[in-house]
mmCIF file of the C-alpha atoms, coordinates in Angstrom:
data_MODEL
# 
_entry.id   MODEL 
# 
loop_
_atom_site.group_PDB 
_atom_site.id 
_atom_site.type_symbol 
_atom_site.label_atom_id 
_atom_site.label_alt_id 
_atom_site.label_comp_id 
_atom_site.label_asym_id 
_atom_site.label_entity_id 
_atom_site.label_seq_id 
_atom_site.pdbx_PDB_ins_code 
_atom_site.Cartn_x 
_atom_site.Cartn_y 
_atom_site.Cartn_z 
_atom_site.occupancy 
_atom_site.B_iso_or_equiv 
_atom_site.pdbx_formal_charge 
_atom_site.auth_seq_id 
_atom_site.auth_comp_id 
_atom_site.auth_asym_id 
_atom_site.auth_atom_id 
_atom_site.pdbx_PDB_model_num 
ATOM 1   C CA . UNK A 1 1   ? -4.503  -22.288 -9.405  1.00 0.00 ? 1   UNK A CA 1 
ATOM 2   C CA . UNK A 1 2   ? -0.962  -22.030 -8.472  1.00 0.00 ? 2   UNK A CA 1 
ATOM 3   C CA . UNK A 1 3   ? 0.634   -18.518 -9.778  1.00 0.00 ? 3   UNK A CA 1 
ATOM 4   C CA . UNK A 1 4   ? 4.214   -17.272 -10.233 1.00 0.00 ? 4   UNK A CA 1 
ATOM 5   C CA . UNK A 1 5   ? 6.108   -14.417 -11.308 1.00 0.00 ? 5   UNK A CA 1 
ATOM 6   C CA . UNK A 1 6   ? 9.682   -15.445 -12.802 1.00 0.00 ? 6   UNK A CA 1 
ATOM 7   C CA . UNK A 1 7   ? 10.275  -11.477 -13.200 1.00 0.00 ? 7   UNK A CA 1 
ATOM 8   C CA . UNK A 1 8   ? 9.698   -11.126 -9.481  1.00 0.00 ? 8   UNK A CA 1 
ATOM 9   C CA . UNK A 1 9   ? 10.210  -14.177 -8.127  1.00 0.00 ? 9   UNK A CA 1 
ATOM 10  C CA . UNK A 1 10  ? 7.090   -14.698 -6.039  1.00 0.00 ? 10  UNK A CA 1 
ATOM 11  C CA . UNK A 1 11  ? 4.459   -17.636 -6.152  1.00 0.00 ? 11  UNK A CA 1 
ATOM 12  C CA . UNK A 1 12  ? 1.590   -17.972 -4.444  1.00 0.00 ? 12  UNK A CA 1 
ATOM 13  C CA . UNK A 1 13  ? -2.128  -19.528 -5.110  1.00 0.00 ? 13  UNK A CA 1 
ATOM 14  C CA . UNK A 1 14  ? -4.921  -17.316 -7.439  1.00 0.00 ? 14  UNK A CA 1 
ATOM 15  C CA . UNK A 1 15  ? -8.249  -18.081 -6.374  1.00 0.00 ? 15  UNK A CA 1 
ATOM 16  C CA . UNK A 1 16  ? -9.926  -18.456 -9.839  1.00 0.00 ? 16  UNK A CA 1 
ATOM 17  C CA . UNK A 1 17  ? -8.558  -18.010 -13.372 1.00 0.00 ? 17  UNK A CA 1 
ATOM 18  C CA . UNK A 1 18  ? -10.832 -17.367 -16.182 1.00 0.00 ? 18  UNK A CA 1 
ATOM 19  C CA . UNK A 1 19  ? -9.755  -18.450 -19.559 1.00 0.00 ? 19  UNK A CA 1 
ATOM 20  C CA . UNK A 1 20  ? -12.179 -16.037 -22.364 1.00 0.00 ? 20  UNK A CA 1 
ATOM 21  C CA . UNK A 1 21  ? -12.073 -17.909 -25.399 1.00 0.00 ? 21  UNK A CA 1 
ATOM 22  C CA . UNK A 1 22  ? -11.924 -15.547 -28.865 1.00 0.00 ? 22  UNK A CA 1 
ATOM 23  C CA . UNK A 1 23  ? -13.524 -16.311 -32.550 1.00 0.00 ? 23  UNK A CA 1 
ATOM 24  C CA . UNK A 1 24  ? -13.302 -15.066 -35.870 1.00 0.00 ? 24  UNK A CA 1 
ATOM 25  C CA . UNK A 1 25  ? -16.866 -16.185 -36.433 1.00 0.00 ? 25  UNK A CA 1 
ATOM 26  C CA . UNK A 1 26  ? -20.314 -15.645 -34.393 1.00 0.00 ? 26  UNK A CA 1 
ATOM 27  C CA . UNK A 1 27  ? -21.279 -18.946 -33.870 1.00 0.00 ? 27  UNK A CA 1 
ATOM 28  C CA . UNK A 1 28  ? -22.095 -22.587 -35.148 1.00 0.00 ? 28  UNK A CA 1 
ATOM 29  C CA . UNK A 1 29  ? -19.709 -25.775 -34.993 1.00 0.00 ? 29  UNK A CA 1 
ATOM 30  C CA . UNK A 1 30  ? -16.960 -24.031 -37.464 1.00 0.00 ? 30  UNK A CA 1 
ATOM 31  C CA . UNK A 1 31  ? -16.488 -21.448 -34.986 1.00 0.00 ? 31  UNK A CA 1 
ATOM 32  C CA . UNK A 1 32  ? -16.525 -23.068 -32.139 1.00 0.00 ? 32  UNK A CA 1 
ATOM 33  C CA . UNK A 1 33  ? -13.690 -25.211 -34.210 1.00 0.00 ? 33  UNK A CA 1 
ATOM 34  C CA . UNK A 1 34  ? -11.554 -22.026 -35.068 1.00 0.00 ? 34  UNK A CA 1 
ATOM 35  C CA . UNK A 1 35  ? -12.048 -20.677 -31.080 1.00 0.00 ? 35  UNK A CA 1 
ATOM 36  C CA . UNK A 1 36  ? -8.490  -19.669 -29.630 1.00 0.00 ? 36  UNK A CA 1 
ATOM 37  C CA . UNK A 1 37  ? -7.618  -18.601 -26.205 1.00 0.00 ? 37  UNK A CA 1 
ATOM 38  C CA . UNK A 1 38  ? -8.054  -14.653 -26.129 1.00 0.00 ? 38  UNK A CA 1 
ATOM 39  C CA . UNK A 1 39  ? -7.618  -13.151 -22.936 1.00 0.00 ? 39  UNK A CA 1 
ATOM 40  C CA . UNK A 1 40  ? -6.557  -14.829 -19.226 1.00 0.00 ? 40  UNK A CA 1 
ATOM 41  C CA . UNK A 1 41  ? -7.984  -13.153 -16.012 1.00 0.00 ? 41  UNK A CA 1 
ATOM 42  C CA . UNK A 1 42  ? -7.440  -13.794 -12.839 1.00 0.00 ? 42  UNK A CA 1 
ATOM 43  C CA . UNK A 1 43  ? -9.676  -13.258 -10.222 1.00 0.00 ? 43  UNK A CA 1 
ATOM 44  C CA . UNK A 1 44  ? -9.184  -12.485 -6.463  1.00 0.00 ? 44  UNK A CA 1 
ATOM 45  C CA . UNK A 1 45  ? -11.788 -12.622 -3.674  1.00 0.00 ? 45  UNK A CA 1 
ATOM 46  C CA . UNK A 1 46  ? -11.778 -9.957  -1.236  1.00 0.00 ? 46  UNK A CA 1 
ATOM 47  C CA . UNK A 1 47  ? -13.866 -10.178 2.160   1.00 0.00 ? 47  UNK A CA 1 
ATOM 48  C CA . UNK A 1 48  ? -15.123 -6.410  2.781   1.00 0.00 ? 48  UNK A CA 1 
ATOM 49  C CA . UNK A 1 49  ? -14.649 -3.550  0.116   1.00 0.00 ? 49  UNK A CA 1 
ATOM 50  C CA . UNK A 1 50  ? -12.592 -2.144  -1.480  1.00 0.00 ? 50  UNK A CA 1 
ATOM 51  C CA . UNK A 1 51  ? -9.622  -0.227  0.128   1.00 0.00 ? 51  UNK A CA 1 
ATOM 52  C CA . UNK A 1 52  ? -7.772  3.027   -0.427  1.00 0.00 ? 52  UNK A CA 1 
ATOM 53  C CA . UNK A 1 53  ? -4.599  1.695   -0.789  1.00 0.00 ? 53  UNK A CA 1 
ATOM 54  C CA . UNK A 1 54  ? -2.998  -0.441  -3.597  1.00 0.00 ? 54  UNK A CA 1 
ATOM 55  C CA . UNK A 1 55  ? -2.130  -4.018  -1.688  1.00 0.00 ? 55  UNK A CA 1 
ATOM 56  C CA . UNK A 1 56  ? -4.793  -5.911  -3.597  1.00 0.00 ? 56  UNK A CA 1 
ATOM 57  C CA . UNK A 1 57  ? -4.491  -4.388  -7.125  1.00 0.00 ? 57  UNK A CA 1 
ATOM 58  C CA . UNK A 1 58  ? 0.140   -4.895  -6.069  1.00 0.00 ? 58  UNK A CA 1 
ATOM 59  C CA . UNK A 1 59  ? -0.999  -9.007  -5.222  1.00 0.00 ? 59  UNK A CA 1 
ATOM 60  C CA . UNK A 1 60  ? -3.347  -9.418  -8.516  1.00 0.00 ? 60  UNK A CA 1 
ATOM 61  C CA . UNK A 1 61  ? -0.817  -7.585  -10.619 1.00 0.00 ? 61  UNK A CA 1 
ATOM 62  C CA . UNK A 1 62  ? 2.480   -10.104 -9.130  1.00 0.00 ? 62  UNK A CA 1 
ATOM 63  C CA . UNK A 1 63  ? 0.748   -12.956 -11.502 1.00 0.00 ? 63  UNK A CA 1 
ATOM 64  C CA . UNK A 1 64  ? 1.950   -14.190 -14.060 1.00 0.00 ? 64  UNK A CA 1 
ATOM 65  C CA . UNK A 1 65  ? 1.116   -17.473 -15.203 1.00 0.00 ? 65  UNK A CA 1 
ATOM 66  C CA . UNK A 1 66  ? 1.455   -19.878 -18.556 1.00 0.00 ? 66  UNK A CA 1 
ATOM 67  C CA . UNK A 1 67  ? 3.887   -17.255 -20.614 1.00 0.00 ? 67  UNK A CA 1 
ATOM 68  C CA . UNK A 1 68  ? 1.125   -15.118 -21.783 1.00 0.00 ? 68  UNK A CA 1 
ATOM 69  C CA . UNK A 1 69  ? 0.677   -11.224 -21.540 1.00 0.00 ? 69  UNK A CA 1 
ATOM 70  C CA . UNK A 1 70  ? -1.943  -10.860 -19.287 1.00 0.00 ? 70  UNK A CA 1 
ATOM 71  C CA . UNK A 1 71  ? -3.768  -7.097  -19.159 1.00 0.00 ? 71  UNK A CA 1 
ATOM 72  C CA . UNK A 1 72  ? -6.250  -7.111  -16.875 1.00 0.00 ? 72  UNK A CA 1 
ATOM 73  C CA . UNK A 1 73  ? -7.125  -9.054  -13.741 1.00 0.00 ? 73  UNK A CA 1 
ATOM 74  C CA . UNK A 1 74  ? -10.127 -8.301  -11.718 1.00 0.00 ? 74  UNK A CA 1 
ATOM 75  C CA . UNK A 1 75  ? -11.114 -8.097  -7.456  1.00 0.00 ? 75  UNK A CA 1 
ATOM 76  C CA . UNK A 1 76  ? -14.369 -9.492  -6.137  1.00 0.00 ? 76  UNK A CA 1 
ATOM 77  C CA . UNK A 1 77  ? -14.996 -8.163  -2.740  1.00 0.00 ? 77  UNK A CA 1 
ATOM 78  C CA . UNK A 1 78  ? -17.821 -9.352  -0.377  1.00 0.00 ? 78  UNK A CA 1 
ATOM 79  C CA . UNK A 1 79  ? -19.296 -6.038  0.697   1.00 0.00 ? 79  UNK A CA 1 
ATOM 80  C CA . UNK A 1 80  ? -20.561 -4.523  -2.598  1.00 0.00 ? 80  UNK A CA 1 
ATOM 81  C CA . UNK A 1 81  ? -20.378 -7.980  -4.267  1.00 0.00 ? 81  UNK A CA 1 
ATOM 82  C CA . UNK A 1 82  ? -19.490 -6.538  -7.174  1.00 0.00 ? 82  UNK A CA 1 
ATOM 83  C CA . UNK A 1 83  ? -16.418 -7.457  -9.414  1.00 0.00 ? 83  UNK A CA 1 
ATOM 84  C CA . UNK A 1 84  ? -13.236 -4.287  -10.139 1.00 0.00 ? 84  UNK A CA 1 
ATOM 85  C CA . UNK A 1 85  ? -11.499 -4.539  -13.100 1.00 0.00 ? 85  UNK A CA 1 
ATOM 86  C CA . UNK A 1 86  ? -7.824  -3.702  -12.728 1.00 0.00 ? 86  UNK A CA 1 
ATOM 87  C CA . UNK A 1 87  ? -6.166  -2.681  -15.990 1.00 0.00 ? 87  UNK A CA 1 
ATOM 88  C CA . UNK A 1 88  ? -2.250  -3.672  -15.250 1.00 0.00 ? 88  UNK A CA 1 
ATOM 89  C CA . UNK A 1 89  ? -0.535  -0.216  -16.313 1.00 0.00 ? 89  UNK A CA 1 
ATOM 90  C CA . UNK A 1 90  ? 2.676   0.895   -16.067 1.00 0.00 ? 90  UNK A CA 1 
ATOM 91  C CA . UNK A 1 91  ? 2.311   2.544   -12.902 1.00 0.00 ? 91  UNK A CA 1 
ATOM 92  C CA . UNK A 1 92  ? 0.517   -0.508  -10.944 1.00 0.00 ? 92  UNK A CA 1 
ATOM 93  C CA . UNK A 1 93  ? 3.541   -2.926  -12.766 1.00 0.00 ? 93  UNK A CA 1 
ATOM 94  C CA . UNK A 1 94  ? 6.308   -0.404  -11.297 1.00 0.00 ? 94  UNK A CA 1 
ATOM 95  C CA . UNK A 1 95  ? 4.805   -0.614  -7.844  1.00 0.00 ? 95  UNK A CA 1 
ATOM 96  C CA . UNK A 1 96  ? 4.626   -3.703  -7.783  1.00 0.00 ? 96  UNK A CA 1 
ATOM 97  C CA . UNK A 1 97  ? 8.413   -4.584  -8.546  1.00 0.00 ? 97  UNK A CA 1 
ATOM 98  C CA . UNK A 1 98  ? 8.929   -1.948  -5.887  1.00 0.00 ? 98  UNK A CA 1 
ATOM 99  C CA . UNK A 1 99  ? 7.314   -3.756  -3.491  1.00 0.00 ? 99  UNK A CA 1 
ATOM 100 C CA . UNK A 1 100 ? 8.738   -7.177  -4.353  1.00 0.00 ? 100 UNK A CA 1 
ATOM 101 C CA . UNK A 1 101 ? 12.512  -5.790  -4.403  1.00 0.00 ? 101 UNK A CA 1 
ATOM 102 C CA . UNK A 1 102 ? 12.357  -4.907  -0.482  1.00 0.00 ? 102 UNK A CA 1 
ATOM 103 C CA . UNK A 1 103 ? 10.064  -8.163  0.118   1.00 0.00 ? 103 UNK A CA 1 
ATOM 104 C CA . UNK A 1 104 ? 13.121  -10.142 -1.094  1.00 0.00 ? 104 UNK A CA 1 
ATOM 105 C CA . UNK A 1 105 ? 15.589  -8.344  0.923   1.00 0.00 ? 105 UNK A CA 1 
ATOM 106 C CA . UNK A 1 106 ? 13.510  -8.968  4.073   1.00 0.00 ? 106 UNK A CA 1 
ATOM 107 C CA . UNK A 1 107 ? 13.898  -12.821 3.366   1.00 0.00 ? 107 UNK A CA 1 
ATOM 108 C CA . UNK A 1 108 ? 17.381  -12.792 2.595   1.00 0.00 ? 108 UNK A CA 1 
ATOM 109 C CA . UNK A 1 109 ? 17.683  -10.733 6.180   1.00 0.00 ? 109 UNK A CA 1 
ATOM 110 C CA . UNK A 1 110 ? 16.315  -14.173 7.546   1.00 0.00 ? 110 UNK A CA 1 
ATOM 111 C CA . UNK A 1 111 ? 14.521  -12.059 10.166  1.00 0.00 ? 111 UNK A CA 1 
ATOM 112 C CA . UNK A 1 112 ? 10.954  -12.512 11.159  1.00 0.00 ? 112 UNK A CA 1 
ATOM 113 C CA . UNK A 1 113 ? 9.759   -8.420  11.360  1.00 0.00 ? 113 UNK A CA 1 
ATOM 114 C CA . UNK A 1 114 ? 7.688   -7.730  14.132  1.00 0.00 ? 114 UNK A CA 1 
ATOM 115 C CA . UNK A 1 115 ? 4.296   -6.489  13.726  1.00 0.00 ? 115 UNK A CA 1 
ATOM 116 C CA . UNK A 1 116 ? 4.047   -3.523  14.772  1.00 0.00 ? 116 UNK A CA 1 
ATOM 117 C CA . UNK A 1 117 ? 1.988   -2.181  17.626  1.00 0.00 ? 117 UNK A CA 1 
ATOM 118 C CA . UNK A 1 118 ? -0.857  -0.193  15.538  1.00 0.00 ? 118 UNK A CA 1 
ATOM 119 C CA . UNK A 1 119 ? -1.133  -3.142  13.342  1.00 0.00 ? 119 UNK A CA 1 
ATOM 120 C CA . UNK A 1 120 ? -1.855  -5.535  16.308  1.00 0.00 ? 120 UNK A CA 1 
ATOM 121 C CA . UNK A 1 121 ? -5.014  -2.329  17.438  1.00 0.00 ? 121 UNK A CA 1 
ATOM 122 C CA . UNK A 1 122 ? -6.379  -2.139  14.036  1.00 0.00 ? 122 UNK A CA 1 
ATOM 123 C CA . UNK A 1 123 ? -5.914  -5.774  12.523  1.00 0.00 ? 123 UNK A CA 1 
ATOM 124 C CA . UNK A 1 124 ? -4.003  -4.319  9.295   1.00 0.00 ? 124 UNK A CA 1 
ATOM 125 C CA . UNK A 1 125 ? -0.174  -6.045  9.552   1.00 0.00 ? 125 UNK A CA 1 
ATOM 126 C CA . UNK A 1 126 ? -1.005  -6.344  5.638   1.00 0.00 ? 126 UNK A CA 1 
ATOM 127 C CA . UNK A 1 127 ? -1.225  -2.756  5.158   1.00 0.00 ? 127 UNK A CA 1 
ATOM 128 C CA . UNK A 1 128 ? 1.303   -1.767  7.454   1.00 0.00 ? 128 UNK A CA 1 
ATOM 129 C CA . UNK A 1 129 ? 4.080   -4.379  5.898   1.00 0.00 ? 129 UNK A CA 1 
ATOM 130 C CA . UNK A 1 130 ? 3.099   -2.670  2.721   1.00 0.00 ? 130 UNK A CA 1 
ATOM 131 C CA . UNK A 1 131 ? 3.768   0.455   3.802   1.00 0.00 ? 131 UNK A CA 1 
ATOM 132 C CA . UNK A 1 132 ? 7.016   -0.121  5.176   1.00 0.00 ? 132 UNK A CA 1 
ATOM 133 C CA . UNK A 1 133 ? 7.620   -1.835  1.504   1.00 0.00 ? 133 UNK A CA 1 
ATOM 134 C CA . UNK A 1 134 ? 6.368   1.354   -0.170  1.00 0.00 ? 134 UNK A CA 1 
ATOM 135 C CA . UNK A 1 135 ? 7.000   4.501   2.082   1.00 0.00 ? 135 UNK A CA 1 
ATOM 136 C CA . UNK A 1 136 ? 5.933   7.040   -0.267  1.00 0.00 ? 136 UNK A CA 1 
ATOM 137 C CA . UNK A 1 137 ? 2.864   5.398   -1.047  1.00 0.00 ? 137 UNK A CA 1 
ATOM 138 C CA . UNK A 1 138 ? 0.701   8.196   0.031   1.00 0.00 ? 138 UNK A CA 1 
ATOM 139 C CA . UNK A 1 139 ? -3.280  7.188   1.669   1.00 0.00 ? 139 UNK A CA 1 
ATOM 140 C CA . UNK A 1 140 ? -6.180  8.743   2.749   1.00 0.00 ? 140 UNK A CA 1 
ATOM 141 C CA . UNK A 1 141 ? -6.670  10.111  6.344   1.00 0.00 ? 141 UNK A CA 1 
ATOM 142 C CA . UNK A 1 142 ? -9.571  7.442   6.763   1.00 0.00 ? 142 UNK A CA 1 
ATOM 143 C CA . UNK A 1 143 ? -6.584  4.375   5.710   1.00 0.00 ? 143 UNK A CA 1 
ATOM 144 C CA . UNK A 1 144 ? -4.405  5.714   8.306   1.00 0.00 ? 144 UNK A CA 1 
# 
C-alpha cells in the first residue's frame, strides 16, 4: 500500500496494512452492522532480527496514511518470526522528523553521497546513512 507523510514529506510503499475493525456489541448481524474502523497498523517485514539501532522503528513511524492517528505499527522479522509492536511515542516521532529534516537537505544538495568505505565491508549503507542523519544516536559496541 502506498504510504506518505505530508508532515515530513516522504512516501514510500508499506508492505501490509491491517485495518482492526471495533464494536459496541459482541457479536451477531447487529454488530457486525454497527462495526467501525478502530485502529490502522502497519506492518513491515524485516529479513533477519531485530537490530540495536532505531532505522526500522524511524521507517514504520514516517507513515502516515488516510488522515487518521495511527499509534502503533508493528515489525515482522524473519529470524525469530515473531511480530514487535512499536508504540509511536514522542521520542520515536521526534527522531524521526530529525532524521527526515537532514534527508531533505541531502536532496535539495542534488548530490549523490558516497557510501562510505565501512559500509561497502559490512553491507550496512542503511545504518551508516542513518547515522550520519542522526549523529548522536548512540549504539551498542556489537552495531558498530
Amino acid at each position: 500500500m502506498a504510504v506518505r507523510s505530508f508532515e515530513l514529506g516522504l512516501s514510500g510503499q508499506c508492505d501490509v496494512v491491517e485495518f482492526h475493525l471495533g464494536s459496541a456489541l459482541a457479536s451477531g448481524a447487529e454488530a457486525r452492522a454497527s462495526r467501525s474502523l478502530q485502529e490502522i497498523i502497519p506492518l513491515e517485514y524485516k529479513r533477519g532480527k531485530p537490530k540495536a539501532h532505531a532505522t526500522d522503528e524511524v521507517q514504520l513511524c514516517a507513515e502516515e496514511m488516510l488522515n487518521v492517528h495511527i499509534e502503533r505499527g508493528m515489525l515482522y522479522y524473519g529470524k525469530p518470526l515473531r511480530r514487535t509492536y512499536v508504540p509511536f511515542h514522542p521520542p520515536l516521532q521526534e527522531l524521526t522528523r530529525e532524521t527526515a529534516r537532514p534527508l531533505h537537505a541531502l536532496i535539495e544538495s542534488r548530490e549523490t553521497p558516497s557510501r562510505t568505505r565501512r559500509a561497502r565491508e559490512n553491507g550496512r549503507a542503511s545504518r551508516d546513512c542513518f547515522i550520519e542523519l542522526n549523529p548522536n544516536v548512540e549504539f551498542s559496541s556489537a552495531e558498530r
